XYZ file of C-alpha atoms in Angstrom:
712
model
C 80.620 3.544 -20.494
C 81.317 6.978 -21.466
C 81.377 8.168 -24.504
C 84.632 10.506 -25.693
C 82.706 13.361 -25.864
C 81.138 12.812 -22.084
C 85.150 12.215 -21.342
C 86.389 15.318 -23.345
C 83.754 17.813 -21.653
C 84.649 16.230 -18.040
C 88.316 16.733 -18.419
C 88.231 20.432 -19.488
C 86.074 21.356 -16.828
C 89.003 20.740 -14.546
C 90.672 22.651 -17.597
C 89.479 25.988 -17.531
C 92.469 28.448 -18.813
C 93.320 25.612 -21.844
C 94.897 28.140 -25.213
C 91.864 26.169 -27.122
C 93.087 24.438 -30.582
C 90.708 24.619 -33.319
C 90.622 22.412 -36.438
C 88.931 24.099 -39.330
C 87.398 22.444 -42.469
C 87.479 23.412 -45.898
C 87.153 21.759 -48.807
C 88.444 21.966 -52.467
C 88.656 19.605 -56.303
C 92.808 17.643 -55.661
C 94.022 18.166 -59.104
C 94.216 15.643 -61.602
C 90.254 14.927 -61.301
C 91.174 13.234 -58.240
C 87.890 14.661 -56.162
C 86.622 16.672 -53.784
C 88.854 16.995 -50.521
C 88.529 17.781 -47.097
C 91.155 19.370 -45.596
C 91.679 19.669 -41.090
C 93.484 22.544 -39.948
C 94.650 22.904 -36.641
C 95.130 26.523 -35.272
C 94.823 28.416 -31.925
C 94.638 31.873 -32.996
C 98.060 32.910 -31.819
C 101.206 33.307 -34.135
C 104.109 30.595 -34.281
C 105.136 31.795 -31.171
C 102.764 30.056 -28.888
C 102.237 26.852 -30.715
C 99.016 24.884 -31.227
C 98.153 22.164 -28.514
C 95.844 19.625 -27.366
C 93.899 20.230 -24.749
C 90.625 18.485 -23.648
C 88.760 21.169 -25.569
C 90.745 20.937 -28.198
C 90.752 17.492 -28.907
C 86.694 17.432 -28.922
C 86.896 20.561 -31.514
C 89.491 17.692 -33.819
C 86.516 14.753 -32.553
C 83.254 17.542 -34.137
C 85.585 18.395 -37.840
C 86.248 14.132 -38.067
C 82.264 14.251 -37.198
C 81.434 15.921 -39.987
C 84.351 14.533 -42.570
C 83.104 10.844 -41.263
C 79.372 11.740 -42.731
C 81.271 12.973 -45.488
C 82.909 10.334 -46.600
C 80.669 7.912 -45.578
C 78.103 9.712 -48.299
C 80.826 9.748 -50.927
C 81.017 12.991 -50.511
C 84.816 13.328 -50.614
C 87.643 11.354 -51.845
C 89.886 11.931 -49.264
C 91.011 13.778 -45.229
C 93.841 16.207 -44.764
C 94.989 17.365 -41.517
C 97.742 20.059 -40.919
C 98.849 23.101 -39.056
C 99.321 26.271 -39.154
C 102.584 28.587 -40.755
C 105.132 26.828 -39.329
C 103.513 24.637 -36.770
C 101.897 21.796 -37.262
C 100.934 20.564 -33.074
C 103.299 20.149 -30.504
C 101.209 17.746 -28.097
C 99.402 17.804 -24.812
C 99.117 21.215 -22.714
C 100.709 20.046 -19.874
C 99.379 22.996 -18.223
C 96.491 20.677 -17.990
C 98.143 17.177 -17.027
C 99.870 19.418 -14.291
C 96.696 19.718 -12.715
C 95.266 16.062 -11.987
C 94.881 14.735 -8.982
C 93.016 11.556 -9.569
C 94.237 8.450 -11.708
C 91.206 8.131 -13.519
C 91.265 11.749 -14.769
C 94.334 11.270 -15.909
C 93.343 7.697 -17.435
C 90.430 10.089 -19.139
C 92.832 11.839 -20.845
C 94.944 8.953 -22.470
C 91.753 7.308 -23.644
C 90.420 10.733 -24.816
C 93.302 11.161 -27.171
C 93.182 7.782 -28.225
C 89.456 7.492 -29.087
C 90.004 11.092 -31.347
C 93.038 10.233 -32.880
C 91.958 6.356 -34.305
C 88.855 7.228 -35.845
C 91.190 9.220 -38.596
C 92.267 5.232 -39.079
C 88.798 4.096 -39.529
C 87.463 6.446 -42.185
C 85.816 5.247 -45.129
C 88.230 7.478 -47.021
C 92.280 7.303 -47.024
C 93.393 10.096 -44.671
C 96.523 12.344 -45.014
C 99.001 14.218 -42.531
C 100.843 17.409 -44.019
C 103.843 17.781 -41.075
C 104.005 21.368 -42.673
C 106.540 22.591 -39.089
C 107.419 21.971 -35.958
C 105.701 18.300 -34.168
C 106.502 17.414 -31.407
C 104.400 14.383 -29.165
C 100.586 13.997 -30.117
C 101.231 16.437 -32.652
C 102.953 13.490 -34.590
C 100.835 10.797 -33.083
C 97.845 12.545 -34.606
C 99.889 12.064 -37.811
C 100.578 8.029 -37.793
C 96.776 7.179 -37.583
C 96.919 8.617 -40.519
C 96.875 6.580 -43.947
C 99.767 9.003 -45.201
C 102.105 10.884 -44.180
C 104.105 14.273 -46.369
C 106.473 16.135 -44.283
C 108.349 19.109 -44.817
C 112.313 19.586 -45.427
C 111.991 22.979 -43.529
C 110.546 21.449 -40.879
C 113.006 22.441 -37.689
C 111.857 19.943 -34.593
C 109.819 16.617 -34.919
C 110.046 14.068 -31.468
C 108.328 12.114 -29.700
C 109.885 13.776 -25.653
C 107.637 12.433 -23.727
C 110.464 9.533 -22.140
C 112.561 13.117 -21.792
C 109.941 14.929 -19.183
C 108.589 11.091 -17.626
C 105.179 10.183 -20.218
C 105.203 7.864 -22.381
C 104.186 8.313 -26.423
C 100.556 7.829 -25.058
C 98.352 8.846 -28.092
C 99.647 6.185 -30.305
C 103.009 6.253 -30.680
C 104.468 3.076 -28.642
C 102.503 0.901 -30.319
C 102.019 2.294 -34.002
C 105.641 3.679 -34.791
C 107.269 0.355 -34.693
C 104.899 -1.528 -36.804
C 105.296 1.547 -39.059
C 109.104 1.564 -39.150
C 110.469 -1.018 -37.250
C 111.137 -1.454 -33.568
C 114.698 -0.368 -33.423
C 114.065 2.993 -35.704
C 111.075 3.117 -32.894
C 113.547 2.875 -29.779
C 116.011 5.579 -31.314
C 113.145 7.954 -31.638
C 110.912 6.948 -28.648
C 114.183 6.608 -26.269
C 117.679 7.404 -27.001
C 116.422 10.906 -28.563
C 114.542 11.294 -25.765
C 117.369 10.637 -23.022
C 119.541 12.444 -25.146
C 118.481 16.118 -24.090
C 115.623 15.524 -26.236
C 117.098 15.315 -29.402
C 114.700 16.709 -32.415
C 114.658 15.306 -36.213
C 114.645 18.010 -39.443
C 112.455 16.572 -41.795
C 114.539 15.065 -44.244
C 115.946 12.335 -40.986
C 111.711 12.016 -40.835
C 111.101 11.342 -44.493
C 114.912 8.750 -44.181
C 113.656 6.960 -40.844
C 110.292 6.421 -43.066
C 107.921 7.854 -40.711
C 106.138 9.909 -43.741
C 106.414 8.828 -47.313
C 107.277 11.964 -49.143
C 109.228 15.378 -48.552
C 108.478 18.599 -50.034
C 110.291 22.016 -49.783
C 109.079 24.108 -47.442
C 108.297 27.031 -49.699
C 105.085 25.205 -51.743
C 104.847 22.266 -49.186
C 101.230 22.103 -48.676
C 100.326 22.756 -53.028
C 103.266 20.360 -53.566
C 101.338 17.512 -50.902
C 98.414 18.087 -52.893
C 99.569 17.244 -55.957
C 101.290 13.991 -53.983
C 97.802 12.954 -52.010
C 96.235 13.112 -56.067
C 98.299 10.782 -57.808
C 98.207 8.371 -54.753
C 94.430 8.789 -54.827
C 94.508 8.491 -58.819
C 96.314 5.666 -58.183
C 99.554 6.707 -60.237
C 101.353 6.561 -56.902
C 101.860 3.809 -55.205
C 103.471 3.881 -51.108
C 105.741 0.811 -50.667
C 106.864 0.755 -47.194
C 109.079 -1.842 -46.460
C 108.487 -4.816 -44.541
C 108.862 -4.942 -40.483
C 110.866 -7.715 -39.117
C 108.905 -8.911 -36.083
C 111.090 -11.726 -35.164
C 114.507 -11.208 -33.139
C 115.294 -7.620 -34.830
C 112.723 -6.697 -32.592
C 113.605 -8.281 -29.510
C 116.845 -6.863 -29.950
C 115.773 -3.226 -30.628
C 113.907 -3.883 -26.822
C 117.132 -5.037 -25.230
C 119.368 -2.417 -26.748
C 116.515 0.595 -25.668
C 117.186 -1.495 -21.826
C 120.619 -0.998 -22.454
C 120.261 3.271 -22.991
C 117.909 3.496 -20.702
C 119.853 1.777 -18.250
C 123.032 3.817 -19.072
C 121.048 6.988 -19.060
C 118.844 6.585 -15.369
C 120.052 3.397 -14.060
C 116.221 2.445 -13.450
C 115.195 5.663 -11.658
C 112.840 6.689 -13.983
C 110.058 4.557 -15.122
C 108.674 6.254 -18.252
C 111.632 4.852 -20.891
C 110.817 1.401 -18.969
C 107.158 1.741 -19.890
C 107.545 2.406 -23.115
C 109.496 -0.605 -23.910
C 107.452 -2.848 -22.672
C 104.708 -1.226 -24.648
C 107.174 -1.987 -27.751
C 108.105 -5.103 -26.966
C 104.310 -6.322 -26.252
C 103.643 -4.453 -30.144
C 105.251 -7.005 -32.047
C 102.323 -8.928 -32.973
C 100.757 -5.584 -34.504
C 97.591 -5.480 -32.501
C 97.416 -1.633 -31.783
C 94.374 -1.843 -29.367
C 96.184 -3.962 -27.052
C 98.979 -1.281 -27.555
C 96.343 1.625 -26.833
C 95.137 0.390 -23.301
C 98.494 -0.383 -22.530
C 99.306 3.281 -23.326
C 96.052 4.445 -21.498
C 97.486 2.422 -18.498
C 101.085 3.669 -18.627
C 99.889 7.183 -18.949
C 97.506 7.411 -16.124
C 100.578 5.702 -13.579
C 102.699 8.172 -14.927
C 100.932 11.476 -14.522
C 99.860 10.345 -11.171
C 103.809 9.952 -10.149
C 106.072 12.359 -8.801
C 108.888 11.518 -11.930
C 106.263 13.102 -14.773
C 105.389 16.637 -11.911
C 109.307 17.160 -11.788
C 109.724 16.892 -15.368
C 107.043 19.010 -16.255
C 108.224 21.525 -13.520
C 111.951 21.220 -15.046
C 110.461 21.927 -18.540
C 109.187 24.781 -17.189
C 111.905 25.861 -15.747
C 114.381 26.042 -18.741
C 111.295 27.339 -21.026
C 109.621 29.777 -19.108
C 111.764 31.138 -15.818
C 115.211 30.754 -17.779
C 114.317 32.958 -20.640
C 112.788 35.277 -17.534
C 115.051 35.680 -15.044
C 114.018 36.491 -11.623
C 115.827 39.991 -10.173
C 117.249 40.889 -13.103
C 116.611 44.442 -13.923
C 114.985 46.170 -16.426
C 116.462 45.526 -20.002
C 115.997 49.128 -20.849
C 119.241 49.995 -18.719
C 121.463 48.005 -20.933
C 123.937 49.700 -22.561
C 124.771 48.490 -26.216
C 127.837 46.335 -26.650
C 129.637 46.985 -30.111
C 133.552 44.977 -29.045
C 133.617 42.585 -26.551
C 137.522 42.110 -24.796
C 139.020 38.540 -23.271
C 141.720 38.936 -20.953
C 143.727 35.397 -21.488
C 143.980 33.037 -24.907
C 143.758 29.214 -22.650
C 140.882 26.707 -23.718
C 138.425 28.582 -22.182
C 138.873 32.386 -23.006
C 139.704 30.683 -26.599
C 135.936 29.218 -26.137
C 134.410 32.515 -24.391
C 135.815 34.754 -27.739
C 134.426 31.786 -30.411
C 131.473 32.378 -28.107
C 131.305 35.634 -28.215
C 132.002 36.340 -31.661
C 129.311 33.748 -33.038
C 126.232 34.952 -30.946
C 127.467 39.192 -30.988
C 129.362 39.144 -34.652
C 130.851 41.817 -33.692
C 134.641 42.504 -33.400
C 136.647 40.383 -30.396
C 140.246 41.006 -29.438
C 142.554 38.779 -26.453
C 145.351 39.736 -25.117
C 147.981 37.003 -23.378
C 151.034 37.658 -21.350
C 153.111 36.585 -24.979
C 152.562 36.148 -28.910
C 152.584 33.172 -29.286
C 149.367 32.214 -26.661
C 147.762 35.438 -28.303
C 148.350 33.688 -31.594
C 147.187 29.743 -30.387
C 144.146 31.827 -28.747
C 143.032 33.601 -32.456
C 144.324 30.204 -33.612
C 142.131 27.778 -32.120
C 138.756 30.605 -33.014
C 139.613 30.138 -36.628
C 140.296 26.437 -36.393
C 136.672 26.616 -35.104
C 135.330 28.488 -37.484
C 136.460 25.981 -40.557
C 135.100 23.228 -38.905
C 131.213 25.229 -39.154
C 132.134 26.010 -42.889
C 133.059 22.373 -43.371
C 130.217 21.483 -41.921
C 127.570 22.927 -43.663
C 126.733 25.017 -40.559
C 127.924 28.942 -41.883
C 128.674 29.776 -45.123
C 132.236 31.165 -46.951
C 131.574 34.461 -47.086
C 130.219 34.216 -42.781
C 133.521 31.932 -42.423
C 135.417 35.173 -43.706
C 133.554 37.938 -41.873
C 133.685 35.844 -38.605
C 137.365 35.399 -38.752
C 137.991 39.266 -39.328
C 136.404 39.688 -36.400
C 138.680 37.914 -34.284
C 142.208 39.795 -33.201
C 144.706 39.165 -30.522
C 147.297 41.866 -28.958
C 149.894 42.141 -26.423
C 148.946 45.360 -25.391
C 145.827 45.807 -23.428
C 145.805 49.955 -23.951
C 145.277 48.905 -28.236
C 142.553 46.475 -27.944
C 140.357 47.615 -25.265
C 140.167 51.088 -25.283
C 137.159 51.157 -27.565
C 135.962 47.651 -26.239
C 132.478 47.898 -23.977
C 132.931 44.571 -22.898
C 135.986 42.942 -21.440
C 135.500 39.468 -19.166
C 138.800 37.694 -18.138
C 139.486 34.194 -18.198
C 142.851 33.896 -15.981
C 144.054 31.619 -13.421
C 142.048 31.383 -10.053
C 143.885 33.598 -8.185
C 142.421 36.549 -6.425
C 145.719 38.606 -6.648
C 146.023 38.147 -10.320
C 142.710 38.668 -10.789
C 142.606 41.953 -8.754
C 146.054 42.883 -11.229
C 144.166 41.981 -14.994
C 141.498 44.239 -13.897
C 143.450 47.235 -12.437
C 145.139 47.299 -16.125
C 142.100 46.493 -17.767
C 139.911 49.430 -15.476
C 143.312 52.097 -16.633
C 142.828 51.480 -20.130
C 139.178 50.478 -20.954
C 136.065 53.331 -21.283
C 134.158 54.477 -18.726
C 131.288 52.481 -19.638
C 132.906 49.073 -20.041
C 131.413 46.463 -18.224
C 134.445 44.255 -16.617
C 133.467 40.805 -16.233
C 134.962 37.680 -14.781
C 134.597 33.640 -15.299
C 135.299 32.847 -11.703
C 133.835 29.905 -10.787
C 134.664 30.445 -6.825
C 135.980 33.496 -5.450
C 134.587 36.779 -4.068
C 133.385 39.240 -7.252
C 132.706 42.291 -4.742
C 136.970 41.382 -3.426
C 137.976 41.135 -7.147
C 136.928 44.560 -7.827
C 137.197 46.514 -3.657
C 140.423 48.171 -5.420
C 139.304 49.762 -8.587
C 137.799 53.181 -9.003
C 134.489 51.945 -10.148
C 133.977 48.802 -8.653
C 129.718 49.262 -9.459
C 131.219 47.834 -13.232
C 132.004 44.875 -12.331
C 130.299 41.838 -12.572
C 130.508 37.822 -12.386
C 129.714 35.757 -15.420
C 130.774 32.266 -15.202
C 130.000 29.912 -17.728
C 130.223 26.514 -17.326
C 132.476 24.198 -19.397
C 132.407 22.991 -22.083
C 131.451 26.592 -23.328
C 128.854 25.086 -26.259
C 127.163 22.865 -24.540
C 126.029 23.856 -20.801
C 123.216 26.418 -21.462
C 124.058 28.118 -17.745
C 125.526 31.176 -16.938
C 125.779 32.322 -13.509
C 125.278 36.122 -13.448
C 126.782 37.310 -9.994
C 125.596 40.850 -8.375
C 129.029 42.247 -6.462
C 128.360 44.242 -3.306
C 128.597 47.298 -5.569
C 127.364 46.431 -8.801
C 125.048 48.728 -10.457
C 121.610 48.247 -12.443
C 123.164 49.098 -15.472
C 126.083 47.071 -15.307
C 123.458 44.280 -14.278
C 121.309 45.035 -17.004
C 123.711 45.012 -19.742
C 125.482 41.537 -18.630
C 121.896 39.626 -18.948
C 121.445 41.409 -22.594
C 124.818 40.139 -23.029
C 123.669 36.613 -21.835
C 120.500 36.303 -23.924
C 122.319 37.396 -27.001
C 124.690 34.316 -26.625
C 121.324 32.161 -25.833
C 122.607 31.695 -22.489
C 120.382 30.821 -19.388
C 120.978 33.268 -17.377
C 120.631 32.794 -13.102
C 121.235 36.052 -10.552
C 122.894 34.700 -8.124
C 124.122 36.649 -4.328
C 127.860 37.090 -4.827
C 128.603 34.416 -1.981
C 131.247 31.594 -2.141
C 131.229 29.359 -5.149
C 127.558 30.502 -6.048
C 125.228 27.637 -7.166
C 126.194 25.161 -8.849
C 129.952 24.380 -7.704
C 128.989 25.092 -4.404
C 126.274 22.350 -4.379
C 128.259 20.136 -6.622
C 131.231 20.723 -4.074
C 129.099 19.628 -1.082
C 127.966 16.951 -2.566
C 131.777 15.459 -3.789
C 132.697 16.472 -0.372
C 130.498 13.941 1.066
C 131.337 11.014 -1.038
C 135.270 11.832 -0.762
C 134.790 12.214 3.009
C 132.643 8.474 3.187
C 135.587 6.685 1.091
C 138.551 8.959 3.371
C 136.772 7.174 6.480
C 136.905 3.437 4.701
C 133.475 3.144 2.367
C 134.923 1.169 -0.614
C 135.096 3.617 -3.526
C 132.943 1.054 -5.292
C 130.121 1.270 -2.872
C 130.164 5.771 -2.264
C 129.977 6.207 -6.260
C 127.041 2.738 -6.566
C 125.396 4.638 -3.384
C 124.081 7.723 -5.816
C 123.084 5.287 -8.961
C 119.108 5.859 -7.963
C 119.040 9.536 -8.719
C 120.335 8.721 -12.310
C 122.615 11.011 -12.529
C 124.165 11.835 -16.581
C 128.059 10.487 -14.482
C 129.102 8.982 -11.679
C 130.617 11.648 -9.058
C 134.072 10.532 -9.976
C 133.401 10.538 -13.287
C 132.366 13.782 -12.966
C 135.684 14.632 -10.772
C 138.028 13.650 -13.297
C 135.798 15.819 -16.160
C 136.381 18.621 -14.022
C 139.410 17.932 -12.752
C 140.782 17.030 -9.407
C 143.147 20.504 -8.893
C 139.843 22.468 -9.746
C 137.707 20.391 -7.728
C 140.572 20.902 -4.752
C 140.766 24.032 -5.311
C 136.848 24.733 -4.862
C 136.989 22.764 -2.393
C 140.036 25.036 -0.270
C 138.317 27.560 -1.009
C 134.745 26.502 0.121
C 136.668 25.185 3.253
C 137.689 29.118 3.788
C 134.637 29.600 4.280
C 132.751 27.566 5.862
C 135.076 24.566 7.399
C 132.125 23.107 9.772
C 130.994 22.137 6.453
C 133.484 21.832 3.783
C 136.363 19.743 4.580
C 139.616 19.229 2.168
C 140.132 15.634 1.068
C 143.808 14.623 2.218
C 143.815 11.956 -0.895
C 141.850 14.032 -2.928
C 145.098 16.240 -2.493
C 147.289 13.272 -2.741
C 146.010 12.541 -6.281
C 146.363 16.174 -7.460
C 149.719 15.962 -6.142
C 149.989 12.672 -7.641
C 149.624 14.584 -10.777
C 146.706 12.076 -11.591
C 143.900 13.369 -14.166
C 141.515 11.196 -12.314
C 140.233 8.099 -9.713
C 140.283 5.884 -12.708
C 141.679 4.159 -15.619
C 139.996 2.669 -18.681
C 141.270 -0.154 -21.219
C 139.754 -1.977 -24.273
C 139.863 -5.625 -21.943
C 137.142 -3.855 -19.894
C 134.740 -2.589 -22.917
C 135.930 1.162 -21.696
C 134.702 0.722 -18.062
C 136.043 3.043 -15.379
C 138.427 0.548 -13.090
C 140.165 2.296 -10.092
C 143.740 3.100 -11.387
C 146.010 0.997 -9.205
C 148.072 4.169 -8.153
C 145.761 6.034 -6.954
C 144.052 2.907 -4.974
C 147.979 2.889 -3.543
C 147.912 6.350 -2.457
C 144.165 6.429 -0.714
C 144.854 6.509 2.716
C 141.320 5.231 4.378
C 140.183 4.994 7.830
C 138.004 1.746 8.633
C 133.908 3.372 9.113
C 132.541 1.220 6.030
C 129.132 2.252 5.574
C 126.586 0.798 3.435
C 124.742 2.147 -0.112
C 121.942 3.601 1.606
C 123.911 4.703 4.295
C 126.216 6.949 1.648
C 123.477 8.005 0.085
C 121.590 9.147 3.135
C 124.447 11.147 4.253
C 124.867 12.469 0.768
C 121.265 14.056 0.617
C 121.121 15.184 3.830
C 124.206 17.105 3.114
C 122.951 18.791 0.163
C 119.190 18.891 1.426
C 121.515 21.426 4.578
C 123.449 22.745 1.627
C 120.946 24.072 -0.311
C 118.601 25.449 2.712
C 121.405 27.308 4.199
C 121.597 28.872 0.582
C 118.377 30.115 0.253
C 118.213 31.675 3.860
C 121.641 33.468 2.778
C 119.867 34.299 -0.676
C 122.156 32.991 -2.779
C 119.312 32.680 -5.044
C 115.392 34.554 -4.897
C 114.135 30.856 -4.760
C 114.635 27.269 -4.540
C 113.586 26.977 -8.309
C 116.631 29.156 -9.392
C 118.989 25.866 -7.794
C 117.210 23.606 -9.772
C 117.306 25.399 -12.597
C 121.187 26.123 -12.479
C 121.588 22.109 -11.582
C 119.934 21.393 -14.979
C 121.081 23.585 -17.061
C 124.834 23.909 -15.764
C 125.534 20.288 -14.628
C 123.320 18.443 -16.712
C 121.240 17.208 -14.023
C 117.901 15.050 -15.376
C 114.226 16.487 -15.756
C 113.107 13.148 -13.629
C 114.579 14.801 -10.709
C 113.623 18.432 -11.197
C 117.082 19.489 -10.410
C 117.306 18.363 -7.221
C 114.664 20.262 -4.644
C 111.335 18.202 -5.651
C 113.994 14.901 -5.516
C 114.777 15.761 -1.676
C 111.314 16.598 -1.281
C 109.716 13.281 -2.676
C 112.137 11.539 -0.367
C 111.394 12.878 2.676
C 115.072 14.518 3.245
C 114.172 18.137 3.085
C 112.156 17.137 6.058
C 114.001 15.245 7.636
C 117.317 18.047 7.889
C 115.547 21.251 7.561
C 112.145 20.715 9.108
C 110.101 21.579 5.951
C 109.632 21.158 2.085
C 111.757 23.294 -0.721
C 108.652 23.269 -2.897
C 104.797 23.546 -1.717
C 102.642 20.586 -2.636
C 101.381 20.953 -5.988
C 104.892 22.000 -7.045
C 106.746 19.199 -9.166
C 104.649 17.087 -7.087
C 100.818 15.760 -7.318
C 98.375 18.506 -5.893
C 97.297 17.335 -2.244
């Protein structure tokens, strides 16, 4: 048997570039005569912008620190041991860069076993152990604290989670086994499964305490001092920590069943991580932690060697790294300041944009429209949303007053835009309308002002073609709902200059959006792929495949919603308009469905109706069913899936050949942040590679082996 030290040494050799975390031990006398105390501080030597992680060498350092305090505890030299982090960060878990390098199952097994062997020593010391969650704690950072006897948490803690299932892993260093035995299965399933699958939802310090994960909650300003005073009172016996008894009966089974229901509704069985985590939670009912740890090791190793985790890490890196440093963006020093924003239009989309610019830039925002009633309605919407933020305590009264004072509406563009630096239009999706609007804006806005269009499919170059200064027109395509979806497709027209583009990227960053540079090609990225995807679904329905079969065919992808539910969200009329636009550009690949046309002409909002009798599940609307004219070619689910995926792979291949974006990575980043495609797919290209579709259609993979997949 390898010792922990040998296991970790072997793992460290595979990962020479680890950012190593130190585990410093210092001693002091606790107040109230509670004795000499050892405090371990986790610190990687960088500030909070580079959070502390656990790679193999970091685990080895913690192991060495525990060697020291274990000896001190055994000799009666200390009365307790604490563990905390550097300012603002406790620890954020395993170093995923190391996980990507693993090529063999036994190497992956060593990572799980190494973490367990180190962490569980904290629960077997001769003195009580305390975790002080002073800052962000995720994954292994949460789990190291779970192995301690007691835990405190800071009210200022901004983010606490077990995000592993979100990435395609399980909490594998004690989370699945210890957490349900600490706070009960229902709360544990909520933290491990539900929060993870809800876009990695984070807990704040107060919630960590209320869930019973932490035993005490203290203010951030003097958190460690208060934690140590509390520690002394626990060691002295003046404070007794009482935890409610965990229900190991039917409630446990119901919690696991609920977790399976949540997993089914989110990933439809398409990604294994949630189900593996639930199996471990189910088996942890008898309280045998070591059995749980062994199961975590096995699940961790299996998942590390699977495609979903590699895709999950790839997706995570896209959002965290590539999303923050957009490929092809000009030098940011070229960007001009934006001190006032104009919005053409005051409908719902325009009003959402006005609110976003107002909240993020905190500069004057002025809306215009064709009549006073619409202008007033747009400004009224922004005011109402600010009131909602005030009501929820997200902003104070002063901020609310200031924001309201910054938004205004006028009919005369010359009055509204004379000193605007950035004007965005959100008017009807018709080329002649947009060209007319831009001509009017160009006549009154300053010479340096950026003219941005929120078009979803029209040519930015054509829109700018009749202007005196087409170089300042840029595509700035948001996704609905604007406040939720992070993607912003920034489109470079044929004449757009670098300064205008740099300014657009600068604004996108202030708006906290994920900006991706795209060429001025029909429907840009997301709408082009989704329209091809939806078009193929529509084609098989038109040809004769039942609606239900076509919808179910796509379930194995684990998408956030079925294609026709998505169509309902987008709006059939918009879907039809984009398909007509693309049909004009690429008639051989993009069809216009006569059935979709009939649905739009009948004024239907979608294909489905929802009723309380059927638990609000989608049912084909009888009126829509009566409209459908289908052929007699009926495909199986598998045939539908192959046809749809082949079409998507072909379209992405063509887009990369055309240079619509720099690389396949940008396609995936767009689908994850603009269409909510799952992390476990890695967007789309890793899935197409993994399923062999890319090679079948294009004769080659989109990504090199080892990118979003296990290295060869």
